PDB file of C-alpha atoms and ligand atoms in Angstrom:
ATOM      1  CA  MET A   1      34.249  -7.359  -5.031  1.00 58.00           C
ATOM      2  CA  THR A   2      31.350  -6.155  -7.105  1.00 70.00           C
ATOM      3  CA  ALA A   3      27.872  -6.033  -5.665  1.00 90.00           C
ATOM      4  CA  MET A   4      25.373  -8.779  -6.462  1.00 95.00           C
ATOM      5  CA  VAL A   5      22.719  -6.076  -6.526  1.00 97.00           C
ATOM      6  CA  ASP A   6      23.700  -2.550  -7.470  1.00 96.00           C
ATOM      7  CA  ILE A   7      20.987   0.101  -7.490  1.00 97.00           C
ATOM      8  CA  ARG A   8      21.923   3.622  -8.562  1.00 96.00           C
ATOM      9  CA  SER A   9      19.808   6.774  -8.414  1.00 97.00           C
ATOM     10  CA  VAL A  10      16.589   4.954  -9.147  1.00 97.00           C
ATOM     11  CA  HIS A  11      13.505   7.098  -9.635  1.00 97.00           C
ATOM     12  CA  LYS A  12      10.004   5.853 -10.318  1.00 98.00           C
ATOM     13  CA  SER A  13       6.684   7.688 -10.489  1.00 98.00           C
ATOM     14  CA  PHE A  14       3.121   6.531 -10.951  1.00 97.00           C
ATOM     15  CA  GLY A  15       1.506   9.516 -12.642  1.00 96.00           C
ATOM     16  CA  SER A  16       2.328  12.513 -10.486  1.00 96.00           C
ATOM     17  CA  LEU A  17       3.211  10.361  -7.459  1.00 97.00           C
ATOM     18  CA  GLU A  18       6.962   9.908  -7.103  1.00 97.00           C
ATOM     19  CA  VAL A  19       7.291   6.570  -5.342  1.00 98.00           C
ATOM     20  CA  LEU A  20      11.083   6.078  -5.550  1.00 98.00           C
ATOM     21  CA  ARG A  21      13.032   9.312  -5.150  1.00 98.00           C
ATOM     22  CA  GLY A  22      16.633   8.391  -5.812  1.00 98.00           C
ATOM     23  CA  ILE A  23      17.431   4.978  -4.368  1.00 98.00           C
ATOM     24  CA  ASP A  24      21.060   3.863  -4.058  1.00 98.00           C
ATOM     25  CA  LEU A  25      21.671   0.435  -2.604  1.00 98.00           C
ATOM     26  CA  GLU A  26      24.302  -2.263  -2.851  1.00 97.00           C
ATOM     27  CA  VAL A  27      23.908  -5.830  -1.662  1.00 98.00           C
ATOM     28  CA  ARG A  28      26.970  -8.040  -1.891  1.00 96.00           C
ATOM     29  CA  SER A  29      26.985 -11.717  -2.710  1.00 96.00           C
ATOM     30  CA  GLY A  30      25.843 -13.800   0.277  1.00 96.00           C
ATOM     31  CA  GLU A  31      24.436 -10.796   2.112  1.00 97.00           C
ATOM     32  CA  VAL A  32      20.955 -10.427   3.568  1.00 98.00           C
ATOM     33  CA  ALA A  33      19.382  -6.976   3.397  1.00 98.00           C
ATOM     34  CA  VAL A  34      16.194  -6.408   5.365  1.00 98.00           C
ATOM     35  CA  VAL A  35      14.043  -3.506   4.200  1.00 98.00           C
ATOM     36  CA  LEU A  36      11.721  -1.817   6.680  1.00 97.00           C
ATOM     37  CA  GLY A  37       9.435   1.147   6.334  1.00 97.00           C
ATOM     38  CA  PRO A  38       5.859   2.353   6.628  1.00 97.00           C
ATOM     39  CA  SER A  39       3.176   1.304   4.196  1.00 97.00           C
ATOM     40  CA  GLY A  40       3.435   3.262   0.943  1.00 97.00           C
ATOM     41  CA  SER A  41       7.140   4.045   1.335  1.00 98.00           C
ATOM     42  CA  GLY A  42       8.040   2.260  -1.922  1.00 98.00           C
ATOM     43  CA  LYS A  43       9.370  -1.070  -0.651  1.00 98.00           C
ATOM     44  CA  SER A  44       7.336  -3.285  -2.983  1.00 98.00           C
ATOM     45  CA  THR A  45       7.971  -1.007  -5.941  1.00 98.00           C
ATOM     46  CA  LEU A  46      11.699  -1.305  -5.320  1.00 98.00           C
ATOM     47  CA  LEU A  47      11.567  -5.122  -5.192  1.00 98.00           C
ATOM     48  CA  ARG A  48       9.369  -5.192  -8.284  1.00 97.00           C
ATOM     49  CA  ALA A  49      11.838  -2.979 -10.137  1.00 96.00           C
ATOM     50  CA  ILE A  50      14.678  -5.363  -9.266  1.00 96.00           C
ATOM     51  CA  ASN A  51      12.645  -8.193 -10.767  1.00 93.00           C
ATOM     52  CA  HIS A  52      11.511  -6.227 -13.887  1.00 91.00           C
ATOM     53  CA  LEU A  53       7.924  -6.186 -12.747  1.00 92.00           C
ATOM     54  CA  GLU A  54       8.200  -2.376 -12.847  1.00 94.00           C
ATOM     55  CA  LYS A  55      10.267  -0.296 -15.209  1.00 93.00           C
ATOM     56  CA  VAL A  56      12.234   2.533 -13.593  1.00 95.00           C
ATOM     57  CA  ASP A  57      12.077   6.094 -14.954  1.00 95.00           C
ATOM     58  CA  SER A  58      15.747   6.864 -14.399  1.00 93.00           C
ATOM     59  CA  GLY A  59      18.814   5.399 -12.747  1.00 94.00           C
ATOM     60  CA  TRP A  60      19.701   1.747 -13.158  1.00 93.00           C
ATOM     61  CA  ILE A  61      19.779  -1.597 -11.426  1.00 95.00           C
ATOM     62  CA  SER A  62      22.161  -4.447 -12.027  1.00 94.00           C
ATOM     63  CA  VAL A  63      21.977  -7.971 -10.674  1.00 95.00           C
ATOM     64  CA  GLY A  64      24.996 -10.273 -10.891  1.00 91.00           C
ATOM     65  CA  GLY A  65      26.738  -7.777 -13.136  1.00 88.00           C
ATOM     66  CA  SER A  66      24.042  -7.466 -15.808  1.00 88.00           C
ATOM     67  CA  LEU A  67      21.717  -4.517 -16.082  1.00 90.00           C
ATOM     68  CA  VAL A  68      18.136  -5.316 -15.240  1.00 91.00           C
ATOM     69  CA  GLY A  69      15.945  -4.779 -18.272  1.00 89.00           C
ATOM     70  CA  TYR A  70      18.613  -2.794 -20.136  1.00 90.00           C
ATOM     71  CA  ARG A  71      21.797  -3.261 -22.079  1.00 89.00           C
ATOM     72  CA  ARG A  72      24.591  -0.724 -22.202  1.00 87.00           C
ATOM     73  CA  GLN A  73      26.064   0.034 -25.580  1.00 87.00           C
ATOM     74  CA  GLY A  74      28.361   2.909 -26.444  1.00 86.00           C
ATOM     75  CA  GLY A  75      27.433   4.830 -23.312  1.00 83.00           C
ATOM     76  CA  ARG A  76      23.701   4.486 -23.959  1.00 88.00           C
ATOM     77  CA  LEU A  77      21.090   2.257 -22.372  1.00 85.00           C
ATOM     78  CA  TYR A  78      18.860   0.147 -24.555  1.00 89.00           C
ATOM     79  CA  GLU A  79      15.817  -1.682 -23.286  1.00 90.00           C
ATOM     80  CA  LEU A  80      15.902  -5.437 -23.533  1.00 91.00           C
ATOM     81  CA  ARG A  81      13.317  -7.375 -25.471  1.00 91.00           C
ATOM     82  CA  GLU A  82      10.602  -9.191 -23.548  1.00 89.00           C
ATOM     83  CA  ARG A  83      12.289 -12.555 -24.216  1.00 87.00           C
ATOM     84  CA  GLU A  84      15.556 -11.362 -22.724  1.00 89.00           C
ATOM     85  CA  ILE A  85      13.736  -9.879 -19.754  1.00 89.00           C
ATOM     86  CA  LEU A  86      11.979 -13.176 -19.088  1.00 87.00           C
ATOM     87  CA  LYS A  87      15.344 -14.908 -19.208  1.00 86.00           C
ATOM     88  CA  GLN A  88      16.861 -12.393 -16.792  1.00 87.00           C
ATOM     89  CA  ARG A  89      13.924 -12.854 -14.456  1.00 88.00           C
ATOM     90  CA  THR A  90      14.697 -16.560 -14.051  1.00 90.00           C
ATOM     91  CA  ARG A  91      17.900 -15.514 -12.250  1.00 93.00           C
ATOM     92  CA  ILE A  92      15.893 -13.832  -9.502  1.00 95.00           C
ATOM     93  CA  GLY A  93      13.474 -15.621  -7.175  1.00 96.00           C
ATOM     94  CA  PHE A  94      10.474 -13.676  -5.886  1.00 96.00           C
ATOM     95  CA  VAL A  95       8.314 -14.684  -2.927  1.00 97.00           C
ATOM     96  CA  PHE A  96       5.082 -12.721  -2.534  1.00 95.00           C
ATOM     97  CA  GLN A  97       2.986 -11.898   0.492  1.00 95.00           C
ATOM     98  CA  ASN A  98       0.079 -13.978  -0.816  1.00 94.00           C
ATOM     99  CA  PHE A  99       2.113 -17.005  -1.992  1.00 94.00           C
ATOM    100  CA  ASN A 100       0.759 -16.813  -5.589  1.00 93.00           C
ATOM    101  CA  LEU A 101       0.814 -20.580  -6.097  1.00 97.00           C
ATOM    102  CA  PHE A 102      -1.007 -21.998  -9.109  1.00 97.00           C
ATOM    103  CA  PRO A 103      -4.237 -23.285  -7.482  1.00 97.00           C
ATOM    104  CA  HIS A 104      -4.937 -25.910 -10.164  1.00 98.00           C
ATOM    105  CA  LEU A 105      -1.486 -27.521  -9.887  1.00 98.00           C
ATOM    106  CA  THR A 106      -0.222 -29.872  -7.200  1.00 98.00           C
ATOM    107  CA  VAL A 107       2.603 -28.766  -4.938  1.00 98.00           C
ATOM    108  CA  LEU A 108       5.093 -30.768  -7.012  1.00 98.00           C
ATOM    109  CA  GLU A 109       3.797 -29.350 -10.310  1.00 98.00           C
ATOM    110  CA  ASN A 110       3.983 -25.813  -8.915  1.00 98.00           C
ATOM    111  CA  ILE A 111       7.703 -26.313  -8.345  1.00 98.00           C
ATOM    112  CA  VAL A 112       8.453 -28.227 -11.551  1.00 97.00           C
ATOM    113  CA  GLU A 113       6.650 -25.803 -13.869  1.00 95.00           C
ATOM    114  CA  ALA A 114       9.244 -23.037 -14.217  1.00 93.00           C
ATOM    115  CA  PRO A 115      12.382 -25.179 -14.529  1.00 95.00           C
ATOM    116  CA  VAL A 116      10.704 -27.217 -17.274  1.00 96.00           C
ATOM    117  CA  SER A 117       9.024 -24.400 -19.183  1.00 92.00           C
ATOM    118  CA  ALA A 118      11.440 -21.504 -18.649  1.00 88.00           C
ATOM    119  CA  LEU A 119      14.759 -23.323 -18.339  1.00 89.00           C
ATOM    120  CA  ARG A 120      13.913 -26.374 -20.496  1.00 92.00           C
ATOM    121  CA  ARG A 121      15.140 -28.784 -17.828  1.00 95.00           C
ATOM    122  CA  PRO A 122      14.316 -32.431 -18.417  1.00 97.00           C
ATOM    123  CA  ARG A 123      11.151 -33.197 -16.472  1.00 97.00           C
ATOM    124  CA  LYS A 124      12.619 -36.126 -14.569  1.00 97.00           C
ATOM    125  CA  GLU A 125      15.490 -34.015 -13.342  1.00 97.00           C
ATOM    126  CA  ALA A 126      13.120 -31.162 -12.371  1.00 97.00           C
ATOM    127  CA  VAL A 127      10.912 -33.583 -10.415  1.00 98.00           C
ATOM    128  CA  HIS A 128      13.930 -34.956  -8.605  1.00 97.00           C
ATOM    129  CA  SER A 129      15.148 -31.524  -7.541  1.00 97.00           C
ATOM    130  CA  ALA A 130      11.599 -30.460  -6.602  1.00 98.00           C
ATOM    131  CA  GLU A 131      11.449 -33.432  -4.222  1.00 98.00           C
ATOM    132  CA  THR A 132      14.774 -32.428  -2.705  1.00 97.00           C
ATOM    133  CA  LEU A 133      13.545 -28.841  -2.276  1.00 97.00           C
ATOM    134  CA  LEU A 134      10.300 -29.996  -0.669  1.00 97.00           C
ATOM    135  CA  ALA A 135      12.290 -31.999   1.850  1.00 96.00           C
ATOM    136  CA  ARG A 136      14.401 -28.947   2.526  1.00 95.00           C
ATOM    137  CA  VAL A 137      11.338 -26.857   3.444  1.00 96.00           C
ATOM    138  CA  GLY A 138       9.892 -29.744   5.505  1.00 96.00           C
ATOM    139  CA  LEU A 139       7.096 -30.726   3.098  1.00 97.00           C
ATOM    140  CA  ALA A 140       8.308 -33.969   1.559  1.00 97.00           C
ATOM    141  CA  ASP A 141       4.923 -35.569   2.249  1.00 97.00           C
ATOM    142  CA  LYS A 142       2.889 -32.834   0.483  1.00 98.00           C
ATOM    143  CA  ALA A 143       4.053 -33.289  -3.112  1.00 98.00           C
ATOM    144  CA  ALA A 144       0.654 -34.511  -4.331  1.00 98.00           C
ATOM    145  CA  ALA A 145      -1.448 -32.013  -2.368  1.00 98.00           C
ATOM    146  CA  TYR A 146      -3.105 -28.950  -3.883  1.00 98.00           C
ATOM    147  CA  PRO A 147      -2.401 -25.493  -2.434  1.00 98.00           C
ATOM    148  CA  ARG A 148      -5.911 -25.191  -0.937  1.00 97.00           C
ATOM    149  CA  GLN A 149      -5.238 -28.293   1.156  1.00 98.00           C
ATOM    150  CA  LEU A 150      -2.300 -26.624   2.880  1.00 97.00           C
ATOM    151  CA  SER A 151      -2.009 -24.047   5.657  1.00 97.00           C
ATOM    152  CA  GLY A 152      -0.759 -20.583   4.779  1.00 97.00           C
ATOM    153  CA  GLY A 153       2.633 -21.376   6.289  1.00 97.00           C
ATOM    154  CA  GLN A 154       2.910 -24.543   4.208  1.00 97.00           C
ATOM    155  CA  GLN A 155       1.854 -22.688   1.054  1.00 97.00           C
ATOM    156  CA  GLN A 156       4.507 -20.067   1.657  1.00 97.00           C
ATOM    157  CA  ARG A 157       7.143 -22.772   2.136  1.00 97.00           C
ATOM    158  CA  VAL A 158       6.076 -24.275  -1.210  1.00 98.00           C
ATOM    159  CA  ALA A 159       6.403 -20.800  -2.756  1.00 98.00           C
ATOM    160  CA  ILE A 160       9.950 -20.593  -1.396  1.00 97.00           C
ATOM    161  CA  ALA A 161      10.776 -24.049  -2.812  1.00 97.00           C
ATOM    162  CA  ARG A 162       9.342 -22.909  -6.141  1.00 97.00           C
ATOM    163  CA  ALA A 163      11.543 -19.816  -6.139  1.00 96.00           C
ATOM    164  CA  LEU A 164      14.598 -21.962  -5.314  1.00 96.00           C
ATOM    165  CA  ALA A 165      13.878 -24.354  -8.174  1.00 96.00           C
ATOM    166  CA  LEU A 166      15.327 -21.835 -10.622  1.00 93.00           C
ATOM    167  CA  GLU A 167      18.560 -21.747  -8.606  1.00 93.00           C
ATOM    168  CA  PRO A 168      18.380 -17.972  -8.481  1.00 95.00           C
ATOM    169  CA  GLU A 169      21.372 -15.746  -7.787  1.00 95.00           C
ATOM    170  CA  LEU A 170      19.125 -13.534  -5.715  1.00 97.00           C
ATOM    171  CA  LEU A 171      15.965 -14.067  -3.684  1.00 97.00           C
ATOM    172  CA  LEU A 172      13.468 -11.277  -3.045  1.00 98.00           C
ATOM    173  CA  PHE A 173      10.823 -11.588  -0.340  1.00 98.00           C
ATOM    174  CA  ASP A 174       7.956  -9.104  -0.113  1.00 98.00           C
ATOM    175  CA  GLU A 175       6.437  -9.356   3.372  1.00 97.00           C
ATOM    176  CA  PRO A 176       6.499 -13.170   3.230  1.00 97.00           C
ATOM    177  CA  THR A 177       4.805 -13.639   6.602  1.00 97.00           C
ATOM    178  CA  SER A 178       2.351 -10.770   6.814  1.00 96.00           C
ATOM    179  CA  ALA A 179      -0.581 -12.782   5.418  1.00 95.00           C
ATOM    180  CA  LEU A 180      -0.023 -15.600   7.923  1.00 96.00           C
ATOM    181  CA  ASP A 181      -1.683 -16.373  11.211  1.00 95.00           C
ATOM    182  CA  PRO A 182       0.796 -15.547  13.991  1.00 94.00           C
ATOM    183  CA  GLU A 183       1.424 -19.183  14.897  1.00 95.00           C
ATOM    184  CA  LEU A 184       2.561 -19.937  11.313  1.00 96.00           C
ATOM    185  CA  VAL A 185       5.066 -17.109  10.996  1.00 96.00           C
ATOM    186  CA  GLY A 186       7.914 -18.957  12.719  1.00 96.00           C
ATOM    187  CA  GLU A 187       7.994 -21.949  10.356  1.00 96.00           C
ATOM    188  CA  VAL A 188       8.380 -19.655   7.340  1.00 97.00           C
ATOM    189  CA  LEU A 189      10.994 -17.431   8.980  1.00 97.00           C
ATOM    190  CA  ASP A 190      12.955 -20.571   9.940  1.00 96.00           C
ATOM    191  CA  VAL A 191      13.156 -21.607   6.276  1.00 96.00           C
ATOM    192  CA  ILE A 192      14.316 -18.118   5.276  1.00 97.00           C
ATOM    193  CA  LYS A 193      16.871 -18.128   8.106  1.00 96.00           C
ATOM    194  CA  ASP A 194      18.255 -21.457   6.867  1.00 95.00           C
ATOM    195  CA  LEU A 195      18.704 -20.001   3.398  1.00 95.00           C
ATOM    196  CA  ALA A 196      20.428 -16.960   4.870  1.00 95.00           C
ATOM    197  CA  HIS A 197      22.831 -19.134   6.817  1.00 93.00           C
ATOM    198  CA  GLN A 198      23.657 -21.051   3.640  1.00 93.00           C
ATOM    199  CA  GLY A 199      24.824 -17.841   2.013  1.00 92.00           C
ATOM    200  CA  THR A 200      21.869 -17.056  -0.266  1.00 94.00           C
ATOM    201  CA  THR A 201      21.846 -13.413  -1.322  1.00 97.00           C
ATOM    202  CA  MET A 202      18.500 -11.923  -0.412  1.00 98.00           C
ATOM    203  CA  ILE A 203      16.478  -8.798   0.089  1.00 98.00           C
ATOM    204  CA  VAL A 204      13.642  -9.267   2.547  1.00 98.00           C
ATOM    205  CA  VAL A 205      10.891  -6.719   3.120  1.00 98.00           C
ATOM    206  CA  THR A 206       9.444  -7.531   6.527  1.00 97.00           C
ATOM    207  CA  HIS A 207       8.293  -5.993   9.772  1.00 95.00           C
ATOM    208  CA  GLU A 208       9.693  -8.924  11.769  1.00 96.00           C
ATOM    209  CA  ILE A 209      12.292  -7.059  13.781  1.00 95.00           C
ATOM    210  CA  GLY A 210      13.549 -10.154  15.624  1.00 95.00           C
ATOM    211  CA  PHE A 211      14.239 -11.813  12.279  1.00 97.00           C
ATOM    212  CA  ALA A 212      16.028  -8.698  11.032  1.00 97.00           C
ATOM    213  CA  ARG A 213      18.183  -8.588  14.134  1.00 96.00           C
ATOM    214  CA  GLU A 214      19.132 -12.236  13.734  1.00 96.00           C
ATOM    215  CA  VAL A 215      19.843 -12.542  10.014  1.00 96.00           C
ATOM    216  CA  ALA A 216      20.293  -9.133   8.425  1.00 97.00           C
ATOM    217  CA  ASP A 217      23.764  -8.024   7.429  1.00 97.00           C
ATOM    218  CA  THR A 218      22.254  -4.676   6.639  1.00 98.00           C
ATOM    219  CA  VAL A 219      18.950  -3.055   7.579  1.00 98.00           C
ATOM    220  CA  VAL A 220      17.501  -0.483   5.226  1.00 98.00           C
ATOM    221  CA  PHE A 221      14.838   1.902   6.494  1.00 98.00           C
ATOM    222  CA  MET A 222      12.732   3.514   3.757  1.00 98.00           C
ATOM    223  CA  ASP A 223      10.262   6.353   4.054  1.00 98.00           C
ATOM    224  CA  GLY A 224       8.659   8.497   1.378  1.00 97.00           C
ATOM    225  CA  GLY A 225      10.511   6.829  -1.494  1.00 98.00           C
ATOM    226  CA  ARG A 226      13.965   7.353   0.022  1.00 98.00           C
ATOM    227  CA  ILE A 227      16.406   5.313   2.064  1.00 98.00           C
ATOM    228  CA  VAL A 228      16.439   7.282   5.289  1.00 98.00           C
ATOM    229  CA  GLU A 229      18.936   5.155   7.146  1.00 98.00           C
ATOM    230  CA  GLN A 230      20.965   2.024   6.492  1.00 98.00           C
ATOM    231  CA  GLY A 231      23.451  -0.046   8.460  1.00 98.00           C
ATOM    232  CA  PRO A 232      23.972  -3.148  10.586  1.00 98.00           C
ATOM    233  CA  PRO A 233      21.006  -4.182  12.783  1.00 97.00           C
ATOM    234  CA  ALA A 234      22.833  -3.085  15.933  1.00 96.00           C
ATOM    235  CA  GLU A 235      22.891   0.448  14.575  1.00 97.00           C
ATOM    236  CA  VAL A 236      19.615   0.882  12.720  1.00 97.00           C
ATOM    237  CA  LEU A 237      17.434  -1.185  15.072  1.00 97.00           C
ATOM    238  CA  ASP A 238      19.065  -0.512  18.419  1.00 96.00           C
ATOM    239  CA  ALA A 239      20.561   2.940  17.989  1.00 97.00           C
ATOM    240  CA  PRO A 240      18.766   4.645  15.079  1.00 97.00           C
ATOM    241  CA  ARG A 241      20.022   8.114  14.228  1.00 97.00           C
ATOM    242  CA  GLU A 242      16.997   9.416  12.350  1.00 97.00           C
ATOM    243  CA  GLU A 243      13.767  10.557  13.988  1.00 97.00           C
ATOM    244  CA  ARG A 244      11.663   8.827  11.337  1.00 97.00           C
ATOM    245  CA  THR A 245      13.394   5.506  12.017  1.00 97.00           C
ATOM    246  CA  LYS A 246      12.853   5.893  15.764  1.00 97.00           C
ATOM    247  CA  ALA A 247       9.177   6.728  15.277  1.00 96.00           C
ATOM    248  CA  PHE A 248       8.644   3.715  12.993  1.00 97.00           C
ATOM    249  CA  LEU A 249      10.456   1.286  15.289  1.00 96.00           C
ATOM    250  CA  SER A 250       8.485   2.459  18.312  1.00 95.00           C
ATOM    251  CA  LYS A 251       5.336   1.374  16.450  1.00 92.00           C
ATOM    252  CA  VAL A 252       6.447  -2.059  15.261  1.00 88.00           C
ATOM    253  CA  LEU A 253       8.530  -3.210  18.235  1.00 77.00           C
TER     254      LEU A 253
HETATM  255  P1  LIG B   1       5.096  -0.291   0.216  1.00 57.69           P
HETATM  256  O1  LIG B   1       5.397  -1.634  -0.351  1.00 57.69           O
HETATM  257  O2  LIG B   1       6.243   0.325   0.942  1.00 57.69           O
HETATM  258  O3  LIG B   1       3.851  -0.280   1.048  1.00 57.69           O
HETATM  259  P2  LIG B   1       4.527   0.392  -2.540  1.00 57.69           P
HETATM  260  O4  LIG B   1       5.816   0.322  -3.267  1.00 57.69           O
HETATM  261  O5  LIG B   1       3.586  -0.733  -2.694  1.00 57.69           O
HETATM  262  O6  LIG B   1       4.813   0.706  -1.002  1.00 57.69           O
HETATM  263  O7  LIG B   1       3.735   1.686  -2.971  1.00 57.69           O
HETATM  264  C1  LIG B   1       4.285   2.991  -2.899  1.00 57.69           C
HETATM  265  C2  LIG B   1       3.262   3.956  -3.416  1.00 57.69           C
HETATM  266  O8  LIG B   1       3.049   3.754  -4.788  1.00 57.69           O
HETATM  267  C3  LIG B   1       1.899   3.839  -2.762  1.00 57.69           C
HETATM  268  O9  LIG B   1       1.373   5.133  -2.589  1.00 57.69           O
HETATM  269  C4  LIG B   1       1.103   3.049  -3.774  1.00 57.69           C
HETATM  270  O10 LIG B   1      -0.261   3.370  -3.677  1.00 57.69           O
HETATM  271  C5  LIG B   1       1.701   3.528  -5.076  1.00 57.69           C
HETATM  272  N1  LIG B   1       1.630   2.517  -6.147  1.00 57.69           N
HETATM  273  C6  LIG B   1       2.214   1.303  -6.136  1.00 57.69           C
HETATM  274  N2  LIG B   1       1.991   0.643  -7.282  1.00 57.69           N
HETATM  275  C7  LIG B   1       1.237   1.469  -8.064  1.00 57.69           C
HETATM  276  C8  LIG B   1       0.675   1.371  -9.383  1.00 57.69           C
HETATM  277  N3  LIG B   1       0.861   0.269 -10.146  1.00 57.69           N
HETATM  278  N4  LIG B   1      -0.041   2.424  -9.833  1.00 57.69           N
HETATM  279  C9  LIG B   1      -0.199   3.533  -9.082  1.00 57.69           C
HETATM  280  N5  LIG B   1       0.292   3.690  -7.849  1.00 57.69           N
HETATM  281  C10 LIG B   1       1.004   2.683  -7.331  1.00 57.69           C
HETATM  282 MG1  LIG B   2       4.518  -3.485  -0.045  1.00 57.69          MG
END
């Protein structure tokens, strides 16, 4: 079976700073990969590259069999046009640390916006599925509220519903609970766990080790722009081979 996400020899620099130094990673359909690593190790840059928010310098990434941001023709890679990139991006859901909801739109409108404007779904249909998604994240009664009227945990659950509204093949989470008060972390992780159990393919950057142990098929430890160690949670979290992994885990556990 081919990988849902296939990342090969990806390099990325910002000026003279090489942030990704040859990343190879495969995530199969239905798998959950949890990415751990110290601040500055390149985790966000990697997620952003998968979602075309950053262009890579070399190597390539494919999602669901199509190259991200590029097209292969006669052995060469050609960059896609902005329109095609925007279309590709609708196949990938992205949930940010700081929710990034539209503050001037209601919860319902936040969710309906992309399906209507990017996918040209009939509004009535988009509203109906937004209501279903809100129920799924436990916020059926908040459709008419504005983001500022919600707790951080509720806002993040809306952000997850919004990402799901595009029926993405892949969901990316960049530290989805690190901006939350501790007592709100669980409600967001529970929603992500549900999605994992339903077979959603996802890559989750998080420092929540308990979550990783419970839902990850594979744990990826990054440091200094490289994948230092990767494997099932029982190996990477409970019996890490690399010194850098051990040192990191001793700080976050
Ligand atoms: P992580 O998510 O693991 O904390 P990032 O991928 O955000 O790491 O960042 C990796 C490194 O790249 C950091 O040193 C960061 O300062 C740098 N970096 C990230 N984005 C940019 C950018 N747009 N311009 C310059 N440097 C950046
Ligand atoms: Mg980051």
